[in-house]
Short mmCIF file of C-alpha atoms in Angstrom, two decimals:
data_model
loop_
_atom_site.label_atom_id
_atom_site.label_comp_id
_atom_site.label_asym_id
_atom_site.label_seq_id
_atom_site.Cartn_x
_atom_site.Cartn_y
_atom_site.Cartn_z
CA UNK X 242 0.00 0.00 0.00
CA UNK X 243 2.61 2.51 -1.10
CA UNK X 244 0.90 3.93 -4.20
CA UNK X 245 0.80 7.59 -3.16
CA UNK X 246 4.26 7.54 -1.59
CA UNK X 247 5.74 5.73 -4.59
CA UNK X 248 4.35 8.36 -6.96
CA UNK X 249 5.81 11.15 -4.86
CA UNK X 250 9.19 9.42 -4.76
CA UNK X 251 9.15 8.91 -8.52
CA UNK X 252 8.45 12.61 -9.00
CA UNK X 253 11.28 13.66 -6.72
CA UNK X 254 13.74 11.32 -8.45
CA UNK X 255 12.80 12.77 -11.81
CA UNK X 256 13.35 16.27 -10.48
CA UNK X 257 16.81 15.23 -9.29
CA UNK X 258 17.74 13.70 -12.63
CA UNK X 259 17.02 10.17 -11.42
CA UNK X 260 19.77 9.91 -8.83
CA UNK X 261 19.05 7.37 -6.11
CA UNK X 262 18.17 8.66 -2.68
CA UNK X 263 18.52 6.74 0.58
CA UNK X 264 15.23 5.46 1.93
CA UNK X 265 14.02 7.70 4.75
CA UNK X 266 11.95 6.78 7.77
CA UNK X 267 8.24 7.42 7.73
CA UNK X 268 6.87 10.81 8.70
CA UNK X 269 5.71 11.74 12.16
CA UNK X 270 1.91 11.68 12.29
CA UNK X 271 -0.28 13.98 14.39
CA UNK X 272 -4.00 13.20 14.66
CA UNK X 273 -6.12 15.81 16.42
CA UNK X 274 -9.79 15.11 17.12
CA UNK X 275 -11.69 18.24 18.15
CA UNK X 276 -14.76 17.11 20.00
CA UNK X 277 -18.11 18.66 18.95
CA UNK X 278 -16.68 21.02 16.30
CA UNK X 279 -19.01 22.04 13.48
CA UNK X 280 -17.14 22.87 10.25
CA UNK X 281 -19.77 25.47 9.36
CA UNK X 282 -18.62 27.47 12.41
CA UNK X 283 -15.20 27.99 10.79
CA UNK X 284 -14.37 30.84 8.44
CA UNK X 285 -13.02 28.46 5.80
CA UNK X 286 -16.20 26.41 6.23
CA UNK X 287 -18.37 29.34 5.20
CA UNK X 288 -19.01 30.93 8.59
CA UNK X 289 -19.52 34.69 8.79
CA UNK X 290 -16.88 35.00 11.53
CA UNK X 291 -13.24 33.92 11.47
CA UNK X 292 -13.31 31.81 14.62
CA UNK X 293 -10.11 29.86 13.96
CA UNK X 294 -7.40 31.77 12.06
CA UNK X 295 -4.72 29.18 12.81
CA UNK X 296 -6.85 26.31 11.52
CA UNK X 297 -7.58 28.47 8.49
CA UNK X 298 -3.84 28.80 7.84
CA UNK X 299 -3.48 25.01 7.96
CA UNK X 300 -6.46 24.63 5.65
CA UNK X 301 -4.82 27.02 3.17
CA UNK X 302 -1.79 24.70 3.07
CA UNK X 303 -3.68 21.42 3.09
CA UNK X 304 -6.59 19.42 1.76
CA UNK X 305 -10.07 20.08 3.12
CA UNK X 306 -12.77 17.53 2.44
CA UNK X 307 -15.85 19.71 2.14
CA UNK X 308 -18.41 16.92 2.50
CA UNK X 309 -16.97 14.88 5.33
CA UNK X 310 -19.37 12.99 7.57
CA UNK X 311 -19.19 11.37 10.95
CA UNK X 312 -20.49 7.87 11.47
CA UNK X 313 -22.49 8.98 14.51
CA UNK X 314 -23.47 12.01 16.55
CA UNK X 315 -21.77 10.67 19.67
CA UNK X 316 -18.10 10.57 20.61
CA UNK X 317 -17.38 6.93 21.34
CA UNK X 318 -18.91 5.31 18.23
CA UNK X 319 -17.51 8.05 15.98
CA UNK X 320 -14.01 7.69 17.42
CA UNK X 321 -14.30 3.92 17.19
CA UNK X 322 -14.84 4.38 13.45
CA UNK X 323 -11.68 6.50 13.25
CA UNK X 324 -9.72 3.80 15.06
CA UNK X 325 -11.23 0.77 13.29
CA UNK X 326 -12.15 2.03 9.83
CA UNK X 327 -15.57 0.40 10.33
CA UNK X 328 -19.11 1.70 10.22
CA UNK X 329 -21.04 1.41 13.45
CA UNK X 330 -22.38 -0.79 14.81
CA UNK X 331 -19.94 -3.22 13.15
CA UNK X 332 -17.07 -2.11 15.41
CA UNK X 333 -19.11 -2.92 18.54
CA UNK X 334 -19.13 0.53 20.17
CA UNK X 335 -22.61 2.04 20.38
CA UNK X 336 -22.30 4.32 23.41
CA UNK X 337 -19.79 6.00 25.61
CA UNK X 338 -19.65 3.97 28.79
CA UNK X 339 -21.55 6.57 30.81
CA UNK X 340 -24.57 6.17 28.49
CA UNK X 341 -25.16 2.73 30.01
CA UNK X 342 -25.59 4.35 33.42
CA UNK X 343 -29.25 3.28 33.78
CA UNK X 344 -28.27 -0.30 32.99
CA UNK X 345 -25.77 -0.47 35.84
CA UNK X 346 -26.17 -3.35 38.28
CA UNK X 347 -26.38 -2.42 41.96
CA UNK X 348 -23.58 -4.09 43.87
CA UNK X 349 -25.69 -4.32 47.05
CA UNK X 350 -24.71 -3.38 50.61
CA UNK X 351 -23.31 -0.08 49.40
CA UNK X 352 -20.94 -1.71 46.91
CA UNK X 353 -20.25 0.21 43.69
CA UNK X 354 -22.48 -0.48 40.74
CA UNK X 355 -21.08 -2.17 37.64
CA UNK X 356 -22.09 -2.08 34.01
CA UNK X 357 -21.23 -3.87 30.79
CA UNK X 358 -20.14 -1.68 27.89
CA UNK X 359 -19.49 -2.38 24.25
CA UNK X 360 -15.80 -2.44 23.38
CA UNK X 361 -13.78 -2.22 20.19
CA UNK X 362 -13.57 -5.45 18.26
CA UNK X 363 -10.31 -7.31 18.83
CA UNK X 364 -10.38 -9.14 15.50
CA UNK X 365 -8.66 -6.38 13.53
CA UNK X 366 -5.91 -3.94 14.41
CA UNK X 367 -6.85 -0.41 15.41
CA UNK X 368 -5.15 2.67 13.96
CA UNK X 369 -2.52 2.90 16.74
CA UNK X 370 -1.92 -0.86 16.54
CA UNK X 371 -1.38 -0.60 12.78
CA UNK X 372 1.20 2.17 13.21
CA UNK X 373 2.90 0.49 16.16
CA UNK X 374 3.28 -2.75 14.19
CA UNK X 375 5.08 -0.76 11.47
CA UNK X 376 7.63 0.64 13.92
CA UNK X 377 5.97 3.82 15.15
CA UNK X 378 6.13 5.08 18.70
CA UNK X 379 2.55 5.75 19.76
CA UNK X 380 1.26 8.45 22.13
CA UNK X 381 -2.25 9.48 23.12
CA UNK X 382 -3.71 12.18 25.32
CA UNK X 383 -7.49 12.53 25.59
CA UNK X 384 -9.61 14.95 27.58
CA UNK X 385 -12.92 13.19 26.92
CA UNK X 386 -13.92 10.63 29.51
CA UNK X 387 -15.39 8.32 26.86
CA UNK X 388 -12.03 7.78 25.19
CA UNK X 389 -10.40 5.35 27.55
CA UNK X 390 -9.46 1.74 28.27
CA UNK X 391 -13.05 0.81 29.18
CA UNK X 392 -13.86 0.66 25.47
CA UNK X 393 -10.39 -0.33 24.24
CA UNK X 394 -9.17 3.03 22.98
CA UNK X 395 -5.82 2.54 24.73
CA UNK X 396 -4.93 -0.48 22.58
CA UNK X 397 -1.74 0.02 20.60
CA UNK X 398 -0.52 3.08 22.49
CA UNK X 399 2.81 2.90 24.28
CA UNK X 400 1.76 5.95 26.26
CA UNK X 401 -1.91 6.70 26.91
CA UNK X 402 -3.26 9.34 29.29
CA UNK X 403 -6.80 10.51 29.95
CA UNK X 404 -7.22 13.89 31.64
CA UNK X 405 -10.97 14.35 31.88
CA UNK X 406 -12.17 17.68 30.48
CA UNK X 407 -8.79 19.36 30.97
CA UNK X 408 -8.67 22.79 29.30
CA UNK X 409 -6.42 23.19 26.30
CA UNK X 410 -3.82 25.42 27.97
CA UNK X 411 -3.40 22.85 30.73
CA UNK X 412 -3.03 20.15 28.09
CA UNK X 413 -0.13 22.15 26.65
CA UNK X 414 1.50 22.30 30.07
CA UNK X 415 1.04 18.55 30.50
CA UNK X 416 2.55 17.84 27.08
CA UNK X 417 5.73 19.67 28.11
CA UNK X 418 6.72 16.48 29.93
CA UNK X 419 6.35 14.55 26.66
CA UNK X 420 8.21 17.10 24.58
CA UNK X 421 11.77 15.76 25.06
CA UNK X 422 10.68 12.28 24.02
CA UNK X 423 8.72 13.49 21.01
CA UNK X 424 11.43 15.89 19.87
CA UNK X 425 14.41 13.57 20.38
CA UNK X 426 16.24 12.16 17.38
CA UNK X 427 14.85 8.68 16.90
CA UNK X 428 14.85 6.19 14.07
CA UNK X 429 11.25 5.41 14.96
CA UNK X 430 8.77 8.14 13.97
CA UNK X 431 5.85 8.87 16.25
CA UNK X 432 2.06 8.85 16.05
CA UNK X 433 0.52 11.43 18.40
CA UNK X 434 -3.25 11.33 18.97
CA UNK X 435 -4.90 14.21 20.82
CA UNK X 436 -8.62 14.28 21.62
CA UNK X 437 -9.50 17.77 22.80
CA UNK X 438 -12.79 18.52 24.57
CA UNK X 439 -12.80 22.33 24.87
CA UNK X 440 -15.61 22.89 22.36
CA UNK X 441 -17.84 20.35 24.13
CA UNK X 442 -20.50 21.62 26.53
CA UNK X 443 -20.61 23.01 29.12
CA UNK X 444 -19.20 25.97 27.21
CA UNK X 445 -16.96 28.42 29.03
CA UNK X 446 -17.50 31.89 27.56
CA UNK X 447 -14.02 33.13 26.71
CA UNK X 448 -14.11 36.88 27.36
CA UNK X 449 -11.84 37.77 24.48
CA UNK X 450 -14.35 36.41 21.95
CA UNK X 451 -17.69 36.06 23.76
CA UNK X 452 -20.67 38.41 23.34
CA UNK X 453 -23.65 38.36 25.71
CA UNK X 454 -25.89 40.14 23.22
CA UNK X 455 -28.98 38.55 21.69
CA UNK X 456 -31.31 35.77 22.77
CA UNK X 457 -30.37 32.50 24.46
CA UNK X 458 -29.51 30.81 21.17
CA UNK X 459 -27.22 33.67 20.15
CA UNK X 460 -25.48 33.63 23.54
CA UNK X 461 -24.97 29.87 23.45
CA UNK X 462 -23.56 30.04 19.95
CA UNK X 463 -21.27 32.89 20.97
CA UNK X 464 -19.97 30.86 23.91
CA UNK X 465 -19.48 27.86 21.60
CA UNK X 466 -17.64 30.00 19.06
CA UNK X 467 -15.47 31.47 21.81
CA UNK X 468 -14.36 27.95 22.75
CA UNK X 469 -13.39 27.33 19.13
CA UNK X 470 -11.28 30.50 19.11
CA UNK X 471 -9.68 29.57 22.43
CA UNK X 472 -8.77 26.10 21.19
CA UNK X 473 -7.43 27.52 17.94
CA UNK X 474 -4.85 29.46 19.95
CA UNK X 475 -3.98 26.30 21.86
CA UNK X 476 -3.36 24.42 18.62
CA UNK X 477 -1.12 27.19 17.32
CA UNK X 478 0.98 27.00 20.50
CA UNK X 479 1.06 23.21 20.26
CA UNK X 480 2.42 23.29 16.71
CA UNK X 481 5.09 25.79 17.73
CA UNK X 482 6.23 23.86 20.81
CA UNK X 483 6.38 20.50 19.05
CA UNK X 484 7.80 22.03 15.86
CA UNK X 485 5.13 20.37 13.75
CA UNK X 486 6.28 21.41 10.29
CA UNK X 487 5.45 20.68 6.66
CA UNK X 488 7.09 17.25 6.82
CA UNK X 489 4.71 16.03 9.53
CA UNK X 490 1.52 14.31 8.40
CA UNK X 491 -1.27 16.18 10.20
CA UNK X 492 -4.94 15.18 10.32
CA UNK X 493 -7.44 17.38 12.13
CA UNK X 494 -11.01 16.14 12.32
CA UNK X 495 -14.06 16.51 14.52
CA UNK X 496 -16.04 13.56 15.83
CA UNK X 497 -19.50 15.15 15.44
CA UNK X 498 -21.19 18.54 15.52
CA UNK X 499 -23.61 20.34 17.81
CA UNK X 500 -27.28 21.41 17.69
CA UNK X 501 -28.58 24.90 18.31
CA UNK X 502 -32.30 24.23 17.85
CA UNK X 503 -32.01 23.61 14.09
CA UNK X 504 -34.24 20.59 14.63
CA UNK X 505 -35.59 21.48 18.04
CA UNK X 506 -32.78 20.39 20.36
CA UNK X 507 -29.57 21.56 21.99
CA UNK X 508 -26.24 19.68 22.24
CA UNK X 509 -25.74 16.40 20.36
CA UNK X 510 -26.39 12.68 20.25
CA UNK X 511 -30.09 12.77 19.47
CA UNK X 512 -30.21 12.73 15.68
CA UNK X 513 -28.13 12.44 12.52
CA UNK X 514 -29.02 15.75 10.91
CA UNK X 515 -26.31 17.74 9.15
CA UNK X 516 -25.49 20.02 12.10
CA UNK X 517 -24.44 16.86 13.98
CA UNK X 518 -23.33 14.63 11.14
CA UNK X 519 -20.99 16.85 9.10
CA UNK X 520 -17.44 17.17 10.41
CA UNK X 521 -14.11 18.83 9.80
CA UNK X 522 -11.68 16.65 7.83
CA UNK X 523 -8.36 18.39 7.14
CA UNK X 524 -5.06 16.88 5.99
CA UNK X 525 -1.91 18.98 5.99
CA UNK X 526 1.56 17.81 4.92
CA UNK X 527 2.94 19.96 2.09
CA UNK X 528 6.36 18.44 2.60
CA UNK X 529 4.90 15.03 1.72
CA UNK X 530 3.09 16.24 -1.37
CA UNK X 531 -0.36 16.69 0.16
CA UNK X 532 -1.72 19.55 -1.94
CA UNK X 533 -3.65 22.67 -1.01
CA UNK X 534 -7.04 21.60 -2.27
CA UNK X 535 -10.77 21.53 -1.58
CA UNK X 536 -12.33 18.14 -2.32
CA UNK X 537 -16.11 18.29 -2.99
CA UNK X 538 -16.93 14.63 -2.52
CA UNK X 539 -18.55 12.62 0.27
CA UNK X 540 -16.03 11.04 2.64
CA UNK X 541 -16.25 9.59 6.12
CA UNK X 542 -14.28 9.23 9.32
CA UNK X 543 -13.89 5.53 8.44
CA UNK X 544 -11.54 6.67 5.65
CA UNK X 545 -9.00 8.17 8.02
CA UNK X 546 -7.17 4.95 8.95
CA UNK X 547 -6.45 3.71 5.40
CA UNK X 548 -5.66 7.27 4.26
CA UNK X 549 -3.09 7.95 6.98
CA UNK X 550 -1.59 4.50 6.49
CA UNK X 551 -1.07 5.09 2.77
CA UNK X 552 0.23 8.63 3.15
CA UNK X 553 2.71 7.42 5.78
CA UNK X 554 3.88 4.66 3.43
CA UNK X 555 2.81 1.74 5.61
CA UNK X 556 2.60 -1.78 4.23
CA UNK X 557 -0.93 -3.12 4.67
CA UNK X 558 -2.02 -6.27 2.91
CA UNK X 559 -5.17 -6.36 0.78
CA UNK X 560 -7.06 -8.51 3.28
CA UNK X 561 -6.46 -5.94 6.03
CA UNK X 562 -7.87 -3.20 3.84
CA UNK X 563 -10.84 -5.02 2.37
CA UNK X 564 -12.05 -6.04 5.82
CA UNK X 565 -12.63 -2.37 6.66
CA UNK X 566 -15.40 -0.01 5.56
CA UNK X 567 -13.07 2.90 4.87
CA UNK X 568 -11.15 3.68 1.70
CA UNK X 569 -7.89 5.54 1.29
CA UNK X 570 -8.47 9.09 0.10
CA UNK X 571 -4.92 9.37 -1.24
CA UNK X 572 -6.10 9.08 -4.89
CA UNK X 573 -8.05 12.32 -4.38
CA UNK X 574 -4.77 14.10 -3.57
CA UNK X 575 -3.06 13.35 -6.88
CA UNK X 576 -2.75 15.62 -9.91
CA UNK X 577 -5.70 17.07 -11.77
CA UNK X 578 -6.32 14.23 -14.23
CA UNK X 579 -5.88 11.42 -11.70
CA UNK X 580 -7.81 13.41 -9.12
CA UNK X 581 -10.80 13.87 -11.45
CA UNK X 582 -10.84 10.13 -12.12
CA UNK X 583 -10.79 9.43 -8.39
CA UNK X 584 -13.59 11.95 -7.80
CA UNK X 585 -15.76 10.04 -10.24
CA UNK X 586 -15.06 6.78 -8.40
CA UNK X 587 -16.02 8.30 -5.05
CA UNK X 588 -18.99 10.33 -6.30
CA UNK X 589 -21.73 7.74 -5.82
CA UNK X 590 -20.22 5.82 -2.94
CA UNK X 591 -22.72 5.42 -0.06
CA UNK X 592 -21.72 6.88 3.32
CA UNK X 593 -23.46 5.56 6.45
CA UNK X 594 -24.15 6.82 9.95
CA UNK X 595 -25.77 5.20 12.98
CA UNK X 596 -26.90 6.25 16.43
CA UNK X 597 -28.47 4.13 19.16
CA UNK X 598 -30.37 5.98 21.89
CA UNK X 599 -30.95 4.33 25.24
CA UNK X 600 -34.02 5.02 27.33
CA UNK X 601 -35.99 3.52 30.19
CA UNK X 602 -38.12 1.62 27.65
CA UNK X 603 -35.21 0.22 25.64
CA UNK X 604 -33.11 1.37 22.70
CA UNK X 605 -33.96 3.11 19.48
CA UNK X 606 -31.76 3.22 16.41
CA UNK X 607 -31.37 6.06 13.94
CA UNK X 608 -29.69 5.46 10.59
CA UNK X 609 -28.63 7.60 7.64
CA UNK X 610 -27.14 7.00 4.22
CA UNK X 611 -25.64 9.75 2.06
CA UNK X 612 -25.00 9.21 -1.64
CA UNK X 613 -24.03 12.03 -3.94
CA UNK X 614 -26.19 14.97 -2.95
CA UNK X 615 -28.94 12.90 -1.34
CA UNK X 616 -29.53 11.70 2.19
CA UNK X 617 -32.03 9.17 3.51
CA UNK X 618 -32.69 9.41 7.24
CA UNK X 619 -34.45 6.70 9.25
CA UNK X 620 -35.56 8.08 12.61
CA UNK X 621 -38.41 7.11 14.94
CA UNK X 622 -39.65 4.63 12.36
CA UNK X 623 -39.95 7.26 9.60
CA UNK X 624 -37.90 7.63 6.44
CA UNK X 625 -37.09 11.11 5.16
CA UNK X 626 -35.24 12.04 1.98
CA UNK X 627 -33.23 15.26 1.69
CA UNK X 628 -31.55 17.01 -1.23
CA UNK X 629 -28.35 18.19 0.47
CA UNK X 630 -27.33 20.51 -2.34
CA UNK X 631 -30.60 22.46 -2.49
CA UNK X 632 -31.62 21.93 1.14
CA UNK X 633 -28.48 21.68 3.29
CA UNK X 634 -30.51 22.49 6.41
CA UNK X 635 -32.52 19.28 5.86
CA UNK X 636 -35.93 20.89 6.16
CA UNK X 637 -37.93 19.50 3.23
CA UNK X 638 -38.66 15.77 3.06
CA UNK X 639 -38.73 14.73 -0.61
CA UNK X 640 -39.50 11.03 -0.17
CA UNK X 641 -42.99 11.46 -1.68
CA UNK X 642 -41.67 13.45 -4.66
CA UNK X 643 -38.74 11.09 -5.32
CA UNK X 644 -40.05 7.60 -4.45
CA UNK X 645 -37.68 5.69 -6.75
CA UNK X 646 -34.61 7.38 -5.28
CA UNK X 647 -35.92 6.86 -1.76
CA UNK X 648 -36.36 3.14 -2.48
CA UNK X 649 -32.85 2.87 -3.94
CA UNK X 650 -31.27 4.48 -0.89
CA UNK X 651 -33.44 2.37 1.40
CA UNK X 652 -32.14 -0.81 -0.25
CA UNK X 653 -28.58 0.35 0.39
CA UNK X 654 -29.41 1.19 3.99
CA UNK X 655 -31.21 -2.10 4.61
CA UNK X 656 -28.18 -4.03 3.38
CA UNK X 657 -25.86 -2.08 5.70
CA UNK X 658 -28.26 -2.55 8.62
CA UNK X 659 -28.09 -6.31 8.03
CA UNK X 660 -24.30 -6.21 7.93
CA UNK X 661 -24.30 -4.07 11.05
CA UNK X 662 -26.05 -6.82 12.96
CA UNK X 663 -22.86 -8.87 12.59
CA UNK X 664 -21.14 -6.95 15.36
CA UNK X 665 -17.58 -7.92 16.12
CA UNK X 666 -17.04 -6.08 19.38
CA UNK X 667 -16.91 -7.49 22.89
CA UNK X 668 -17.94 -6.19 26.30
CA UNK X 669 -16.04 -4.88 29.30
CA UNK X 670 -17.16 -4.49 32.90
CA UNK X 671 -16.86 -0.99 34.40
CA UNK X 672 -17.13 -0.20 38.12
CA UNK X 673 -19.04 3.02 38.86
CA UNK X 674 -17.22 4.16 41.98
CA UNK X 675 -17.69 7.56 43.64
CA UNK X 676 -14.74 9.13 41.84
CA UNK X 677 -16.04 8.09 38.43
CA UNK X 678 -19.56 9.31 39.22
CA UNK X 679 -18.19 12.71 40.25
CA UNK X 680 -16.22 12.97 37.02
CA UNK X 681 -19.31 12.05 34.99
CA UNK X 682 -21.41 14.55 36.90
CA UNK X 683 -18.93 17.36 36.18
CA UNK X 684 -19.59 16.78 32.48
CA UNK X 685 -23.36 16.61 32.92
CA UNK X 686 -23.60 12.91 32.11
CA UNK X 687 -25.43 11.72 35.23
CA UNK X 688 -28.16 14.36 35.31
#
């Protein structure tokens, strides 16, 4: 799986008159997941305000996938898709472990309660395991309580730390202890995964950017935007301190978005509408030949694993790749002619999303399939069809006007739903002790 890297090498040899160059080690890889970030709240995503000038500078140097979608509207299943390259529920992770709170078993006599949670499938290697097996040093720091060993997110990392809801500036201070190890000369490149929770509620209005004017919705959105601006400054400092330059393969994505009453709710996790389902997907590595480009084709978080693996020049066998839902997006980064051919291949590829909601009466699944400019949403037993190009806000249901198209997308979705029933994940037991309950409560998860 060295197609993209081989083409780049061939080009550089031609530029040098064909002289042989010693084989270099793979690039360092930095993967940043920004929890709850909506791409349409970024200036380069079409927002009226420039909330993230540093991210905008990276976008100007890199490739932005303009129609990138999450596989869920909830952190754990979406991140599991990043790690596994699988659609949910195939990877086995349907909730963050706190979402099973009502299913916890009372230990009796004051003993802590326990619960069983879905965990990442062990049958295939996760993203950090893939990179570690190819000689990478692997580091992870997460500030979201869902991203932890309970679900298997620590697998493959030589160093894994979870600092629940720690603010970005404190994350920078914590990473200072890692800096010598990351910056040291080493034959083994590193993979650094950061999952940053600053944009997640509860929002902390950052005075430098926050405005208290307007109604409640305006104030909430201003607080949300202020968190984006705050985190943007954190990322700029991070890149400076770790000297993350053009030769480092950088991926910055969000796991899901956030609602501000577009469909009657606040926050996230309840539906798969665009404000929750569309995500940031940015690749930046000009030193590796990743171009400055906007790609107007549907892609998914499941594509991140095979894409990073190919861009880093890893050797993955065909069986490893075909067992995953994701596809490498490297062909979309090639020159104009090859890129147009790749766009045509990706144009009608179906993209799926899934969300399972737990309640006192059981669980309820929501599904979506996006193909081209159309989206079929199955929610609360009803199917709705949206034209994403003419109706990006997903207001007008066109299933009655376009019955043939609705049936075609339904057949695709039914087939994926059947495949999704073949879940490969396992379960882990989690003890809900007082400390854990207090941490959950601080994030609003036990209300």
